[in-house]
């Protein structure tokens, strides 16, 4: 018998994470959610996508998990904020979903990335699903905002092949304004990854008027270059693909009329990271 409230048949596949998904887990009781979070027996998943070339090395299968404690003003996927918007999926079924792709991923030197939302809201599920991936010989990458990094033990960190760390702002007040949370835990997690020499890629979302301040970026670039474990930096220009979700969810979207950053601003920011000796894309 599958665990109460889980879905065995509902398709988890999406063309991309911009499909709006809500209330998929709304029938799951509080006690089942609590048990799922403690054990990792069940995960709340927005979707699985295949064919990503930007969420880690090679071709990636990506599991987009539900639940996030940040409320980024520019979030592209606000339907992932609530855990119960995700489809409740037993661990074994999620592993089977990945198993379908394992041969292709190895041939294409790719792997499996868990993103969100914020995956570490479901840290036990993440660790167990990564363990299943490793048993299949599949490379693992965790895309995280780092805030809940303390939930992972040093041993668990050793068993994740790559961390894609989102650093959203340097200035504490700016970060709080952007996300609703303090950034000290994020920076501490970055330092911890460096101290343990864990491979890391930095992801920086460039948002006009919010994260494009040259001084703030200069601080981030110097900090990241000094860590010594960051293999590359991805500058991700803000886009409007998630705008419809805010509307559908009845949320007031503060970025409603903001255009993507201009090419010269993107090039300036890439230059700021490159100046510190970092490999930037
Ligand atoms: S951390 Fe990611 S998922 Fe969470 S609010 Fe920010 S952009 Fe959205």
Coordinates of C-alpha atoms and ligand atoms in Angstrom, one line a residue:
X1 CA 0.0 0.0 0.0
X2 CA 1.4 3.4 -0.9
X3 CA 1.5 5.9 2.1
X4 CA -1.7 7.8 2.8
X5 CA -2.3 10.7 0.4
X6 CA 0.5 9.9 -2.0
X7 CA 0.1 9.8 -5.7
X8 CA 1.2 6.7 -7.7
X9 CA -0.1 7.6 -11.1
X10 CA -0.1 11.4 -11.5
X11 CA 2.6 12.4 -14.0
X12 CA 5.5 14.3 -12.5
X13 CA 7.0 15.3 -15.8
X14 CA 6.9 18.9 -16.9
X15 CA 8.3 20.5 -20.0
X16 CA 9.9 23.1 -17.6
X17 CA 9.3 24.3 -14.1
X18 CA 7.0 27.2 -15.3
X19 CA 3.9 25.0 -15.3
X20 CA 1.7 26.3 -12.5
X21 CA 1.0 23.5 -10.0
X22 CA -1.1 24.1 -6.8
X23 CA -2.8 22.1 -4.1
X24 CA -1.5 18.7 -5.2
X25 CA -0.8 17.7 -1.6
X26 CA -3.6 19.5 0.1
X27 CA -5.3 16.3 1.2
X28 CA -2.3 15.0 3.1
X29 CA -2.8 15.3 6.8
X30 CA -0.5 17.3 9.1
X31 CA 0.7 14.1 10.8
X32 CA 1.7 12.5 7.5
X33 CA 3.5 15.7 6.5
X34 CA 5.4 15.8 9.8
X35 CA 6.3 12.1 9.5
X36 CA 7.4 12.7 5.8
X37 CA 9.7 15.6 6.7
X38 CA 11.3 13.6 9.6
X39 CA 11.8 10.4 7.6
X40 CA 12.1 11.4 4.0
X41 CA 9.7 8.6 3.1
X42 CA 7.6 11.0 1.0
X43 CA 8.7 14.1 -1.0
X44 CA 6.5 16.9 -2.1
X45 CA 7.5 17.5 -5.7
X46 CA 6.5 20.2 -8.1
X47 CA 7.8 18.3 -11.2
X48 CA 10.6 16.4 -12.9
X49 CA 12.1 18.0 -16.0
X50 CA 14.7 16.5 -18.4
X51 CA 17.2 18.0 -20.8
X52 CA 18.4 20.9 -18.7
X53 CA 21.9 22.0 -19.6
X54 CA 22.2 24.8 -17.0
X55 CA 21.6 23.1 -13.7
X56 CA 24.9 21.4 -13.3
X57 CA 27.4 19.7 -15.6
X58 CA 26.2 17.9 -18.8
X59 CA 22.6 17.1 -19.4
X60 CA 20.5 17.1 -16.2
X61 CA 17.3 15.6 -14.9
X62 CA 15.9 18.0 -12.3
X63 CA 13.5 17.4 -9.5
X64 CA 11.8 20.6 -8.5
X65 CA 10.7 20.3 -4.8
X66 CA 8.0 22.3 -3.1
X67 CA 8.5 24.5 -0.1
X68 CA 10.6 27.6 0.4
X69 CA 11.2 29.8 3.4
X70 CA 12.3 32.8 1.3
X71 CA 9.8 35.1 -0.5
X72 CA 12.0 36.6 -3.2
X73 CA 10.4 39.6 -4.8
X74 CA 11.4 38.3 -8.2
X75 CA 10.6 34.6 -7.6
X76 CA 9.8 32.8 -10.8
X77 CA 8.1 29.9 -9.1
X78 CA 5.9 31.2 -6.3
X79 CA 3.7 28.0 -6.6
X80 CA 6.7 26.2 -5.0
X81 CA 6.6 28.3 -1.8
X82 CA 4.0 26.1 -0.2
X83 CA 4.9 22.4 0.5
X84 CA 1.3 21.3 0.0
X85 CA 1.3 22.6 -3.6
X86 CA 3.6 19.8 -4.5
X87 CA 2.6 16.2 -5.4
X88 CA 3.2 13.8 -2.5
X89 CA 5.4 11.1 -3.9
X90 CA 6.9 8.1 -2.1
X91 CA 10.7 8.0 -2.2
X92 CA 10.7 4.7 -4.2
X93 CA 8.6 6.2 -6.9
X94 CA 10.8 9.3 -7.2
X95 CA 13.9 7.0 -7.5
X96 CA 12.1 5.0 -10.2
X97 CA 11.4 8.2 -12.1
X98 CA 15.2 8.9 -12.1
X99 CA 16.1 5.3 -12.9
X100 CA 14.4 5.7 -16.3
X101 CA 17.2 8.2 -17.3
X102 CA 20.3 6.8 -15.7
X103 CA 21.9 5.3 -18.8
X104 CA 21.3 8.5 -20.9
X105 CA 22.7 10.7 -18.1
X106 CA 25.9 8.7 -17.9
X107 CA 26.3 8.7 -21.7
X108 CA 25.9 12.5 -21.7
X109 CA 28.2 13.1 -18.7
X110 CA 25.2 14.6 -16.9
X111 CA 23.4 13.9 -13.7
X112 CA 20.6 14.6 -11.3
X113 CA 19.9 18.0 -9.8
X114 CA 17.4 18.7 -6.9
X115 CA 16.1 22.2 -7.0
X116 CA 13.0 24.0 -5.8
X117 CA 11.5 25.9 -4.1
X118 CA 14.2 25.2 -1.5
X119 CA 15.2 21.5 -1.4
X120 CA 16.5 21.6 2.1
X121 CA 13.0 22.2 3.4
X122 CA 12.8 18.5 2.7
X123 CA 16.3 17.6 3.7
X124 CA 15.7 13.9 4.6
X125 CA 14.0 13.2 1.3
X126 CA 16.8 15.0 -0.6
X127 CA 19.5 12.9 1.2
X128 CA 17.7 9.6 0.6
X129 CA 17.0 10.4 -3.1
X130 CA 20.6 11.4 -3.6
X131 CA 21.7 8.1 -2.0
X132 CA 19.5 6.3 -4.6
X133 CA 21.0 8.4 -7.4
X134 CA 24.5 7.5 -6.2
X135 CA 23.7 3.8 -6.1
X136 CA 22.7 4.2 -9.8
X137 CA 26.1 5.8 -10.4
X138 CA 24.4 9.2 -11.2
X139 CA 26.2 12.5 -10.5
X140 CA 24.3 14.6 -7.9
X141 CA 23.8 18.4 -7.6
X142 CA 21.9 20.4 -5.0
X143 CA 20.6 23.8 -6.0
X144 CA 20.0 25.6 -2.7
X145 CA 19.7 29.1 -1.2
X146 CA 21.9 27.8 1.6
X147 CA 19.7 29.1 4.5
X148 CA 19.1 25.6 5.8
X149 CA 22.6 24.3 5.3
X150 CA 23.0 23.4 9.0
X151 CA 20.4 20.6 8.4
X152 CA 23.1 18.6 6.5
X153 CA 25.9 16.9 8.4
X154 CA 29.5 17.0 7.2
X155 CA 29.2 13.4 6.1
X156 CA 26.1 14.2 4.1
X157 CA 27.8 17.1 2.4
X158 CA 30.7 14.8 1.4
X159 CA 28.2 12.6 -0.5
X160 CA 26.8 15.5 -2.6
X161 CA 28.9 15.9 -5.8
X162 CA 28.2 19.6 -6.4
X163 CA 26.3 22.4 -4.6
X164 CA 24.8 25.1 -6.7
X165 CA 24.6 28.0 -4.2
X166 CA 22.3 30.9 -4.8
X167 CA 23.8 34.1 -3.3
X168 CA 21.2 36.8 -3.8
X169 CA 22.8 39.9 -2.2
X170 CA 25.7 40.9 0.0
X171 CA 24.2 43.7 2.1
X172 CA 22.2 42.2 4.9
X173 CA 19.4 44.8 4.6
X174 CA 19.2 44.4 0.9
X175 CA 19.0 40.6 1.3
X176 CA 16.2 40.9 3.9
X177 CA 14.3 43.2 1.6
X178 CA 14.7 40.8 -1.3
X179 CA 14.0 37.5 0.4
X180 CA 12.4 38.3 3.8
X181 CA 15.4 36.5 5.5
X182 CA 18.8 37.3 6.8
X183 CA 21.8 36.2 4.7
X184 CA 24.3 35.3 7.5
X185 CA 23.3 31.6 7.3
X186 CA 23.8 31.6 3.6
X187 CA 27.3 33.1 3.8
X188 CA 28.1 30.7 6.6
X189 CA 27.1 27.8 4.5
X190 CA 29.3 29.1 1.7
X191 CA 32.3 29.2 4.1
X192 CA 31.5 25.7 5.4
X193 CA 31.5 24.3 1.9
X194 CA 34.8 26.0 1.2
X195 CA 36.3 24.7 4.5
X196 CA 35.3 21.2 3.5
X197 CA 36.5 21.8 -0.1
X198 CA 33.2 20.8 -1.6
X199 CA 32.7 21.6 -5.3
X200 CA 30.4 24.6 -5.7
X201 CA 29.0 26.8 -8.4
X202 CA 27.6 30.2 -7.5
X203 CA 24.4 31.3 -9.0
X204 CA 23.6 35.0 -9.0
X205 CA 20.2 36.3 -10.3
X206 CA 20.7 39.7 -11.8
X207 CA 17.6 41.8 -11.3
X208 CA 17.4 45.5 -12.4
X209 CA 17.1 47.8 -9.5
X210 CA 17.3 45.1 -6.9
X211 CA 20.6 43.2 -7.3
X212 CA 22.6 45.2 -9.9
X213 CA 24.4 47.5 -7.5
X214 CA 28.1 47.4 -8.5
X215 CA 29.3 47.7 -4.9
X216 CA 27.2 44.8 -3.7
X217 CA 28.3 42.6 -6.6
X218 CA 31.9 43.5 -6.0
X219 CA 31.6 42.3 -2.4
X220 CA 30.1 39.0 -3.5
X221 CA 32.7 38.5 -6.2
X222 CA 35.6 39.1 -3.8
X223 CA 34.0 36.9 -1.2
X224 CA 33.4 34.1 -3.6
X225 CA 36.9 34.3 -5.2
X226 CA 38.4 34.1 -1.7
X227 CA 36.6 30.8 -0.9
X228 CA 38.7 28.7 -3.3
X229 CA 36.1 26.0 -4.0
X230 CA 33.8 27.9 -6.5
X231 CA 34.4 26.4 -9.9
X232 CA 32.2 28.7 -11.8
X233 CA 29.7 31.6 -11.5
X234 CA 26.4 31.7 -13.4
X235 CA 24.9 35.1 -13.9
X236 CA 21.2 34.5 -14.4
X237 CA 19.4 37.5 -15.9
X238 CA 15.9 38.2 -14.4
X239 CA 13.1 37.3 -16.8
X240 CA 9.3 37.4 -16.7
X241 CA 8.5 33.7 -17.3
X242 CA 7.0 33.4 -13.8
X243 CA 4.8 36.6 -14.0
X244 CA 1.6 34.7 -14.8
X245 CA 2.0 32.5 -11.7
X246 CA 1.8 35.6 -9.3
X247 CA -1.4 36.6 -11.1
X248 CA -2.9 33.1 -11.0
X249 CA -2.1 32.8 -7.3
X250 CA -3.6 36.2 -6.5
X251 CA -0.3 37.6 -5.4
X252 CA 0.8 41.2 -5.8
X253 CA 3.8 41.0 -8.1
X254 CA 6.3 43.8 -7.3
X255 CA 8.3 43.1 -10.5
X256 CA 5.2 43.4 -12.8
X257 CA 6.7 46.0 -15.1
X258 CA 10.4 45.4 -14.7
X259 CA 12.3 44.5 -17.9
X260 CA 15.1 42.0 -18.1
X261 CA 18.6 43.6 -17.6
X262 CA 20.2 45.2 -20.6
X263 CA 23.1 43.4 -22.3
X264 CA 25.6 46.0 -21.1
X265 CA 24.6 45.5 -17.5
X266 CA 24.9 41.7 -17.9
X267 CA 28.4 42.2 -19.4
X268 CA 29.4 44.6 -16.6
X269 CA 28.4 42.1 -13.9
X270 CA 30.1 39.2 -15.7
X271 CA 33.2 41.4 -15.9
X272 CA 33.0 42.1 -12.1
X273 CA 33.2 38.4 -11.3
X274 CA 35.8 37.7 -14.0
X275 CA 38.0 40.5 -12.6
X276 CA 38.3 38.4 -9.4
X277 CA 39.6 35.5 -11.4
X278 CA 36.4 33.5 -11.5
X279 CA 35.1 31.5 -14.4
X280 CA 31.8 33.2 -15.3
X281 CA 28.9 32.2 -17.6
Ligands
LIG1 S1 14.7 31.0 -2.9 FE1 14.1 30.5 -5.0 S2 12.1 29.4 -4.8 FE2 12.5 30.5 -2.8 S3 11.5 32.5 -3.0 FE3 13.6 32.7 -3.7 S4 13.6 32.5 -5.9 FE4 11.7 31.6 -5.1

